[in-house]
Amino acid sequence: WGGELLCVDGAAFTRLGQLESIALPGGDKAAKEPWRMAAAALYRLGRGEEIASRFSSQSAAQHLRQILQRQLNCPATSSLGRWFDAAAALLGVREVIAYEGQAAMLLEGLAEQHGEVEPMRDGFTLRHDGRLDLLPVLARLADEPDAARGAALFHATLAQGLAEWTQQAARAQGLMTVALGGGCFLNHVLTRKLTHLLVESHLTVLSAQRMPPNDGGLSLGQAWIAAQAKG
C-alpha cells in the first residue's frame, strides 16, 4: 500500500489523504535495510545522536545522522511498508531483510503471538491537510523492551489511526463504502482489526477475495482496463 487513503462509492474512487512522509536514507537501499528507516524515525524525533550506538553493527550508521541532516540521497516516502520497517528495526526484530516484506511479516507474527492490546492513546496525529502521522507510536517503540508487546501495540495503534482517518474522510465526502487494497492488507492482523473498527462505525468494507490485494490484484485490474479500452 502506497500510503494513500481512497474511499469508493460505486465505481468512483476518491483520494482523501496520504500518510506523512519519512526520509528514505540511501534511497532503495532503505527498503532492504529496515534499520535505516528506524534511523530516519529517530532523526525526526530529535534523537539522531542515538543512531550510531543503536545500530553499531551497521558500518553506515556512523554517518547516517549527517546524511539525514544534509538530506543526501534521502527521498521522502509515504509507503506504509517503510513505517512497518521502522517499527520492526526499532524493536530489534530485523535490521536487514533477506526478502521483501520480511520485517513486516515478522512483526505481524509477534503481534499475533502476543495477543490483543489497547491502542496507544495519542499514538498518531491526524493533520488538517489529511495526513496521518505515525511518529508518536514509533517514539514509544524506540523505548519498548518487549518486541512482541511493541508489535501488538503498533498494529493496534495503526489500525485505530487508519480507522479514524477513514471515518473522518468518509464523513467529509458523504461516502459509506471503503475498499482495502495494497500489500499491507496481506497482513491479517491489521486487516482484521481495521475491518472490525470500520464495520463498527457503520461503513461497508470491501476486501480482496479471489485475488490478492497487492500487485497481483493490481495487475488484473490493469489488464481489465486495457481490455475495456481495446474493446
PDB file of C-alpha atoms in Angstrom:
ATOM      1  CA  TRP A   1       0.000   0.000   0.000  1.00  0.00           C
ATOM      2  CA  GLY A   2       1.494   3.318  -1.074  1.00  0.00           C
ATOM      3  CA  GLY A   3       0.149   5.293   1.837  1.00  0.00           C
ATOM      4  CA  GLU A   4      -2.837   6.929   0.132  1.00  0.00           C
ATOM      5  CA  LEU A   5      -6.357   6.879   1.536  1.00  0.00           C
ATOM      6  CA  LEU A   6      -9.041   6.131  -1.044  1.00  0.00           C
ATOM      7  CA  CYS A   7     -12.775   5.799  -0.468  1.00  0.00           C
ATOM      8  CA  VAL A   8     -15.069   4.196  -3.005  1.00  0.00           C
ATOM      9  CA  ASP A   9     -18.694   4.918  -3.863  1.00  0.00           C
ATOM     10  CA  GLY A  10     -19.988   2.751  -6.685  1.00  0.00           C
ATOM     11  CA  ALA A  11     -17.345   2.970  -9.398  1.00  0.00           C
ATOM     12  CA  ALA A  12     -15.916   6.304  -8.225  1.00  0.00           C
ATOM     13  CA  PHE A  13     -12.698   6.364  -6.208  1.00  0.00           C
ATOM     14  CA  THR A  14     -11.798   9.472  -4.218  1.00  0.00           C
ATOM     15  CA  ARG A  15      -8.283  10.285  -2.999  1.00  0.00           C
ATOM     16  CA  LEU A  16      -8.703  11.661   0.511  1.00  0.00           C
ATOM     17  CA  GLY A  17      -5.320  11.789   2.166  1.00  0.00           C
ATOM     18  CA  GLN A  18      -1.791  10.475   2.456  1.00  0.00           C
ATOM     19  CA  LEU A  19       0.483   9.107   5.145  1.00  0.00           C
ATOM     20  CA  GLU A  20       3.004  11.581   6.487  1.00  0.00           C
ATOM     21  CA  SER A  21       6.256  11.116   4.638  1.00  0.00           C
ATOM     22  CA  ILE A  22       9.526   9.959   6.155  1.00  0.00           C
ATOM     23  CA  ALA A  23      13.047  10.079   4.746  1.00  0.00           C
ATOM     24  CA  LEU A  24      14.353   7.081   2.822  1.00  0.00           C
ATOM     25  CA  PRO A  25      18.081   7.324   3.665  1.00  0.00           C
ATOM     26  CA  GLY A  26      20.098   5.620   0.976  1.00  0.00           C
ATOM     27  CA  GLY A  27      17.172   5.505  -1.428  1.00  0.00           C
ATOM     28  CA  ASP A  28      16.208   1.992  -2.489  1.00  0.00           C
ATOM     29  CA  LYS A  29      18.753   0.514  -0.070  1.00  0.00           C
ATOM     30  CA  ALA A  30      16.486   1.541   2.805  1.00  0.00           C
ATOM     31  CA  ALA A  31      13.814  -0.877   1.569  1.00  0.00           C
ATOM     32  CA  LYS A  32      16.277  -3.730   2.177  1.00  0.00           C
ATOM     33  CA  GLU A  33      17.728  -2.366   5.424  1.00  0.00           C
ATOM     34  CA  PRO A  34      14.953  -1.503   7.914  1.00  0.00           C
ATOM     35  CA  TRP A  35      17.449  -0.030  10.369  1.00  0.00           C
ATOM     36  CA  ARG A  36      17.758   2.929   8.001  1.00  0.00           C
ATOM     37  CA  MET A  37      14.038   3.626   8.380  1.00  0.00           C
ATOM     38  CA  ALA A  38      14.374   3.386  12.158  1.00  0.00           C
ATOM     39  CA  ALA A  39      17.247   5.857  11.926  1.00  0.00           C
ATOM     40  CA  ALA A  40      15.071   8.248   9.906  1.00  0.00           C
ATOM     41  CA  ALA A  41      12.373   7.989  12.582  1.00  0.00           C
ATOM     42  CA  LEU A  42      14.887   8.668  15.362  1.00  0.00           C
ATOM     43  CA  TYR A  43      16.152  11.683  13.440  1.00  0.00           C
ATOM     44  CA  ARG A  44      12.626  13.070  13.087  1.00  0.00           C
ATOM     45  CA  LEU A  45      12.124  12.513  16.809  1.00  0.00           C
ATOM     46  CA  GLY A  46      15.176  14.644  17.590  1.00  0.00           C
ATOM     47  CA  ARG A  47      17.129  11.563  18.692  1.00  0.00           C
ATOM     48  CA  GLY A  48      19.598  11.375  15.831  1.00  0.00           C
ATOM     49  CA  GLU A  49      22.524  11.063  18.239  1.00  0.00           C
ATOM     50  CA  GLU A  50      21.287   7.540  19.074  1.00  0.00           C
ATOM     51  CA  ILE A  51      21.631   6.184  15.529  1.00  0.00           C
ATOM     52  CA  ALA A  52      25.302   5.189  15.646  1.00  0.00           C
ATOM     53  CA  SER A  53      25.076   3.403  19.004  1.00  0.00           C
ATOM     54  CA  ARG A  54      21.734   1.656  18.397  1.00  0.00           C
ATOM     55  CA  PHE A  55      22.829   0.280  15.031  1.00  0.00           C
ATOM     56  CA  SER A  56      26.536  -0.145  15.713  1.00  0.00           C
ATOM     57  CA  SER A  57      26.625  -3.409  13.736  1.00  0.00           C
ATOM     58  CA  GLN A  58      25.904  -1.406  10.571  1.00  0.00           C
ATOM     59  CA  SER A  59      29.001   0.383   9.257  1.00  0.00           C
ATOM     60  CA  ALA A  60      26.949   3.136   7.588  1.00  0.00           C
ATOM     61  CA  ALA A  61      25.290   4.033  10.891  1.00  0.00           C
ATOM     62  CA  GLN A  62      28.262   6.204  11.884  1.00  0.00           C
ATOM     63  CA  HIS A  63      27.473   8.643   9.078  1.00  0.00           C
ATOM     64  CA  LEU A  64      23.702   8.385   8.699  1.00  0.00           C
ATOM     65  CA  ARG A  65      22.860  11.247  11.032  1.00  0.00           C
ATOM     66  CA  GLN A  66      24.968  13.601   8.907  1.00  0.00           C
ATOM     67  CA  ILE A  67      23.399  12.190   5.728  1.00  0.00           C
ATOM     68  CA  LEU A  68      19.926  12.907   7.124  1.00  0.00           C
ATOM     69  CA  GLN A  69      20.974  16.392   8.244  1.00  0.00           C
ATOM     70  CA  ARG A  70      22.242  17.216   4.761  1.00  0.00           C
ATOM     71  CA  GLN A  71      19.385  15.357   3.025  1.00  0.00           C
ATOM     72  CA  LEU A  72      21.832  13.483   0.808  1.00  0.00           C
ATOM     73  CA  ASN A  73      20.070  10.720  -1.139  1.00  0.00           C
ATOM     74  CA  CYS A  74      17.150  10.859   1.288  1.00  0.00           C
ATOM     75  CA  PRO A  75      13.985  10.987  -0.833  1.00  0.00           C
ATOM     76  CA  ALA A  76      10.704  11.139   1.040  1.00  0.00           C
ATOM     77  CA  THR A  77       8.335   8.170   1.112  1.00  0.00           C
ATOM     78  CA  SER A  78       4.795   7.758   2.419  1.00  0.00           C
ATOM     79  CA  SER A  79       4.789   3.977   1.991  1.00  0.00           C
ATOM     80  CA  LEU A  80       3.166   2.164   4.916  1.00  0.00           C
ATOM     81  CA  GLY A  81       5.603  -0.683   4.362  1.00  0.00           C
ATOM     82  CA  ARG A  82       8.507   1.582   5.305  1.00  0.00           C
ATOM     83  CA  TRP A  83       6.741   2.573   8.537  1.00  0.00           C
ATOM     84  CA  PHE A  84       6.467  -1.146   9.322  1.00  0.00           C
ATOM     85  CA  ASP A  85      10.197  -1.468   8.643  1.00  0.00           C
ATOM     86  CA  ALA A  86      10.962   1.387  11.031  1.00  0.00           C
ATOM     87  CA  ALA A  87       8.832  -0.201  13.755  1.00  0.00           C
ATOM     88  CA  ALA A  88      10.485  -3.599  13.300  1.00  0.00           C
ATOM     89  CA  ALA A  89      14.010  -2.205  13.478  1.00  0.00           C
ATOM     90  CA  LEU A  90      13.256  -0.001  16.496  1.00  0.00           C
ATOM     91  CA  LEU A  91      12.038  -3.118  18.304  1.00  0.00           C
ATOM     92  CA  GLY A  92      15.136  -5.066  17.304  1.00  0.00           C
ATOM     93  CA  VAL A  93      13.134  -7.507  15.178  1.00  0.00           C
ATOM     94  CA  ARG A  94      15.171  -7.131  11.991  1.00  0.00           C
ATOM     95  CA  GLU A  95      17.815  -4.649  10.864  1.00  0.00           C
ATOM     96  CA  VAL A  96      18.411  -6.122   7.389  1.00  0.00           C
ATOM     97  CA  ILE A  97      15.948  -8.286   5.457  1.00  0.00           C
ATOM     98  CA  ALA A  98      16.510 -11.257   3.161  1.00  0.00           C
ATOM     99  CA  TYR A  99      13.360 -10.714   1.090  1.00  0.00           C
ATOM    100  CA  GLU A 100      10.663  -8.081   0.510  1.00  0.00           C
ATOM    101  CA  GLY A 101       8.266  -7.676   3.424  1.00  0.00           C
ATOM    102  CA  GLN A 102      10.225  -9.900   5.827  1.00  0.00           C
ATOM    103  CA  ALA A 103      10.393  -7.348   8.661  1.00  0.00           C
ATOM    104  CA  ALA A 104       6.668  -6.603   8.407  1.00  0.00           C
ATOM    105  CA  MET A 105       5.774 -10.305   8.392  1.00  0.00           C
ATOM    106  CA  LEU A 106       7.921 -10.961  11.461  1.00  0.00           C
ATOM    107  CA  LEU A 107       6.258  -8.007  13.182  1.00  0.00           C
ATOM    108  CA  GLU A 108       2.821  -9.400  12.327  1.00  0.00           C
ATOM    109  CA  GLY A 109       3.791 -12.800  13.727  1.00  0.00           C
ATOM    110  CA  LEU A 110       4.939 -11.255  17.005  1.00  0.00           C
ATOM    111  CA  ALA A 111       1.722  -9.251  17.297  1.00  0.00           C
ATOM    112  CA  GLU A 112      -0.355 -12.397  16.739  1.00  0.00           C
ATOM    113  CA  GLN A 113       1.721 -14.267  19.297  1.00  0.00           C
ATOM    114  CA  HIS A 114       1.332 -11.548  21.947  1.00  0.00           C
ATOM    115  CA  GLY A 115      -2.398 -11.056  21.577  1.00  0.00           C
ATOM    116  CA  GLU A 116      -4.680  -8.051  21.941  1.00  0.00           C
ATOM    117  CA  VAL A 117      -3.568  -4.762  23.480  1.00  0.00           C
ATOM    118  CA  GLU A 118      -5.212  -1.360  23.643  1.00  0.00           C
ATOM    119  CA  PRO A 119      -4.037   1.151  21.018  1.00  0.00           C
ATOM    120  CA  MET A 120      -1.688   3.830  22.287  1.00  0.00           C
ATOM    121  CA  ARG A 121      -3.504   6.986  23.276  1.00  0.00           C
ATOM    122  CA  ASP A 122      -2.150   9.845  21.150  1.00  0.00           C
ATOM    123  CA  GLY A 123      -0.134   7.297  19.168  1.00  0.00           C
ATOM    124  CA  PHE A 124      -0.798   9.099  15.878  1.00  0.00           C
ATOM    125  CA  THR A 125      -1.670  12.533  14.564  1.00  0.00           C
ATOM    126  CA  LEU A 126      -4.382  13.389  12.049  1.00  0.00           C
ATOM    127  CA  ARG A 127      -3.316  16.598  10.354  1.00  0.00           C
ATOM    128  CA  HIS A 128      -5.615  19.236   8.892  1.00  0.00           C
ATOM    129  CA  ASP A 129      -4.209  18.581   5.420  1.00  0.00           C
ATOM    130  CA  GLY A 130      -5.443  14.975   5.521  1.00  0.00           C
ATOM    131  CA  ARG A 131      -2.127  13.392   6.521  1.00  0.00           C
ATOM    132  CA  LEU A 132      -1.817  10.607   9.067  1.00  0.00           C
ATOM    133  CA  ASP A 133       1.426  10.734  11.056  1.00  0.00           C
ATOM    134  CA  LEU A 134       2.544   7.593  12.940  1.00  0.00           C
ATOM    135  CA  LEU A 135       5.642   9.125  14.529  1.00  0.00           C
ATOM    136  CA  PRO A 136       4.207   9.210  18.096  1.00  0.00           C
ATOM    137  CA  VAL A 137       3.838   5.434  18.284  1.00  0.00           C
ATOM    138  CA  LEU A 138       7.360   4.978  16.906  1.00  0.00           C
ATOM    139  CA  ALA A 139       8.638   7.159  19.759  1.00  0.00           C
ATOM    140  CA  ARG A 140       7.108   4.658  22.173  1.00  0.00           C
ATOM    141  CA  LEU A 141       8.539   1.658  20.309  1.00  0.00           C
ATOM    142  CA  ALA A 142      12.029   3.168  20.465  1.00  0.00           C
ATOM    143  CA  ASP A 143      11.973   2.577  24.233  1.00  0.00           C
ATOM    144  CA  GLU A 144       9.936  -0.667  24.313  1.00  0.00           C
ATOM    145  CA  PRO A 145      11.956  -3.643  25.671  1.00  0.00           C
ATOM    146  CA  ASP A 146       9.380  -6.314  24.729  1.00  0.00           C
ATOM    147  CA  ALA A 147       9.325  -6.754  20.937  1.00  0.00           C
ATOM    148  CA  ALA A 148       6.100  -8.788  20.920  1.00  0.00           C
ATOM    149  CA  ARG A 149       4.260  -6.244  23.042  1.00  0.00           C
ATOM    150  CA  GLY A 150       5.608  -3.452  20.862  1.00  0.00           C
ATOM    151  CA  ALA A 151       4.464  -5.265  17.708  1.00  0.00           C
ATOM    152  CA  ALA A 152       0.964  -5.702  19.122  1.00  0.00           C
ATOM    153  CA  LEU A 153       0.889  -2.044  20.166  1.00  0.00           C
ATOM    154  CA  PHE A 154       1.986  -0.920  16.706  1.00  0.00           C
ATOM    155  CA  HIS A 155      -0.735  -2.949  14.975  1.00  0.00           C
ATOM    156  CA  ALA A 156      -3.457  -1.801  17.382  1.00  0.00           C
ATOM    157  CA  THR A 157      -2.452   1.849  17.127  1.00  0.00           C
ATOM    158  CA  LEU A 158      -2.048   1.723  13.359  1.00  0.00           C
ATOM    159  CA  ALA A 159      -5.497   0.151  12.940  1.00  0.00           C
ATOM    160  CA  GLN A 160      -7.028   2.815  15.205  1.00  0.00           C
ATOM    161  CA  GLY A 161      -5.313   5.596  13.292  1.00  0.00           C
ATOM    162  CA  LEU A 162      -6.377   4.231   9.904  1.00  0.00           C
ATOM    163  CA  ALA A 163      -9.937   3.753  11.153  1.00  0.00           C
ATOM    164  CA  GLU A 164     -10.286   7.308  12.486  1.00  0.00           C
ATOM    165  CA  TRP A 165      -8.633   8.684   9.347  1.00  0.00           C
ATOM    166  CA  THR A 166     -11.021   6.756   7.110  1.00  0.00           C
ATOM    167  CA  GLN A 167     -14.099   7.597   9.179  1.00  0.00           C
ATOM    168  CA  GLN A 168     -13.254  11.298   9.112  1.00  0.00           C
ATOM    169  CA  ALA A 169     -12.631  11.300   5.364  1.00  0.00           C
ATOM    170  CA  ALA A 170     -15.740   9.245   4.597  1.00  0.00           C
ATOM    171  CA  ARG A 171     -17.948  11.616   6.598  1.00  0.00           C
ATOM    172  CA  ALA A 172     -16.448  14.618   4.818  1.00  0.00           C
ATOM    173  CA  GLN A 173     -17.246  13.066   1.423  1.00  0.00           C
ATOM    174  CA  GLY A 174     -20.579  11.504   2.340  1.00  0.00           C
ATOM    175  CA  LEU A 175     -19.295   8.014   1.487  1.00  0.00           C
ATOM    176  CA  MET A 176     -20.228   4.767   3.211  1.00  0.00           C
ATOM    177  CA  THR A 177     -18.052   2.218   1.381  1.00  0.00           C
ATOM    178  CA  VAL A 178     -14.325   1.676   1.784  1.00  0.00           C
ATOM    179  CA  ALA A 179     -12.045  -0.601  -0.256  1.00  0.00           C
ATOM    180  CA  LEU A 180      -8.933  -2.048   1.391  1.00  0.00           C
ATOM    181  CA  GLY A 181      -6.202  -2.508  -1.189  1.00  0.00           C
ATOM    182  CA  GLY A 182      -2.422  -2.739  -1.227  1.00  0.00           C
ATOM    183  CA  GLY A 183       0.262  -5.079   0.006  1.00  0.00           C
ATOM    184  CA  CYS A 184      -0.131  -4.165   3.670  1.00  0.00           C
ATOM    185  CA  PHE A 185      -3.572  -5.788   3.634  1.00  0.00           C
ATOM    186  CA  LEU A 186      -1.878  -9.139   3.229  1.00  0.00           C
ATOM    187  CA  ASN A 187      -1.322  -8.564   6.953  1.00  0.00           C
ATOM    188  CA  HIS A 188      -4.202 -10.453   8.580  1.00  0.00           C
ATOM    189  CA  VAL A 189      -3.790  -8.777  11.988  1.00  0.00           C
ATOM    190  CA  LEU A 190      -4.070  -5.281  10.516  1.00  0.00           C
ATOM    191  CA  THR A 191      -6.890  -6.212   8.131  1.00  0.00           C
ATOM    192  CA  ARG A 192      -8.911  -7.895  10.871  1.00  0.00           C
ATOM    193  CA  LYS A 193      -8.534  -5.022  13.347  1.00  0.00           C
ATOM    194  CA  LEU A 194      -9.229  -2.296  10.792  1.00  0.00           C
ATOM    195  CA  THR A 195     -12.238  -4.074   9.293  1.00  0.00           C
ATOM    196  CA  HIS A 196     -13.741  -4.527  12.761  1.00  0.00           C
ATOM    197  CA  LEU A 197     -13.338  -0.829  13.580  1.00  0.00           C
ATOM    198  CA  LEU A 198     -14.779   0.326  10.258  1.00  0.00           C
ATOM    199  CA  VAL A 199     -17.766  -2.005  10.441  1.00  0.00           C
ATOM    200  CA  GLU A 200     -18.404  -0.766  13.999  1.00  0.00           C
ATOM    201  CA  SER A 201     -18.672   2.739  12.555  1.00  0.00           C
ATOM    202  CA  HIS A 202     -21.270   1.512  10.027  1.00  0.00           C
ATOM    203  CA  LEU A 203     -19.013   1.607   6.971  1.00  0.00           C
ATOM    204  CA  THR A 204     -19.163  -1.120   4.327  1.00  0.00           C
ATOM    205  CA  VAL A 205     -15.722  -2.672   3.832  1.00  0.00           C
ATOM    206  CA  LEU A 206     -14.593  -4.241   0.558  1.00  0.00           C
ATOM    207  CA  SER A 207     -11.534  -6.507   0.722  1.00  0.00           C
ATOM    208  CA  ALA A 208      -9.747  -8.843  -1.669  1.00  0.00           C
ATOM    209  CA  GLN A 209     -11.397 -12.264  -2.044  1.00  0.00           C
ATOM    210  CA  ARG A 210     -10.372 -14.153  -5.192  1.00  0.00           C
ATOM    211  CA  MET A 211      -7.220 -12.182  -5.915  1.00  0.00           C
ATOM    212  CA  PRO A 212      -4.559 -10.755  -3.572  1.00  0.00           C
ATOM    213  CA  PRO A 213      -4.806  -7.087  -2.541  1.00  0.00           C
ATOM    214  CA  ASN A 214      -1.276  -6.267  -3.724  1.00  0.00           C
ATOM    215  CA  ASP A 215       0.384  -6.291  -7.147  1.00  0.00           C
ATOM    216  CA  GLY A 216      -1.397  -9.485  -8.245  1.00  0.00           C
ATOM    217  CA  GLY A 217      -4.794  -7.827  -7.938  1.00  0.00           C
ATOM    218  CA  LEU A 218      -3.469  -4.579  -9.359  1.00  0.00           C
ATOM    219  CA  SER A 219      -2.160  -6.289 -12.488  1.00  0.00           C
ATOM    220  CA  LEU A 220      -5.523  -7.955 -13.042  1.00  0.00           C
ATOM    221  CA  GLY A 221      -7.224  -4.569 -12.782  1.00  0.00           C
ATOM    222  CA  GLN A 222      -4.782  -3.092 -15.262  1.00  0.00           C
ATOM    223  CA  ALA A 223      -5.455  -5.943 -17.680  1.00  0.00           C
ATOM    224  CA  TRP A 224      -9.221  -5.377 -17.323  1.00  0.00           C
ATOM    225  CA  ILE A 225      -8.835  -1.653 -18.038  1.00  0.00           C
ATOM    226  CA  ALA A 226      -6.685  -2.402 -21.080  1.00  0.00           C
ATOM    227  CA  ALA A 227      -9.281  -4.876 -22.345  1.00  0.00           C
ATOM    228  CA  GLN A 228     -12.063  -2.299 -21.933  1.00  0.00           C
ATOM    229  CA  ALA A 229     -10.045   0.315 -23.789  1.00  0.00           C
ATOM    230  CA  LYS A 230      -9.281  -2.105 -26.601  1.00  0.00           C
ATOM    231  CA  GLY A 231     -12.896  -3.138 -26.877  1.00  0.00           C
TER     232      GLY A 231
END
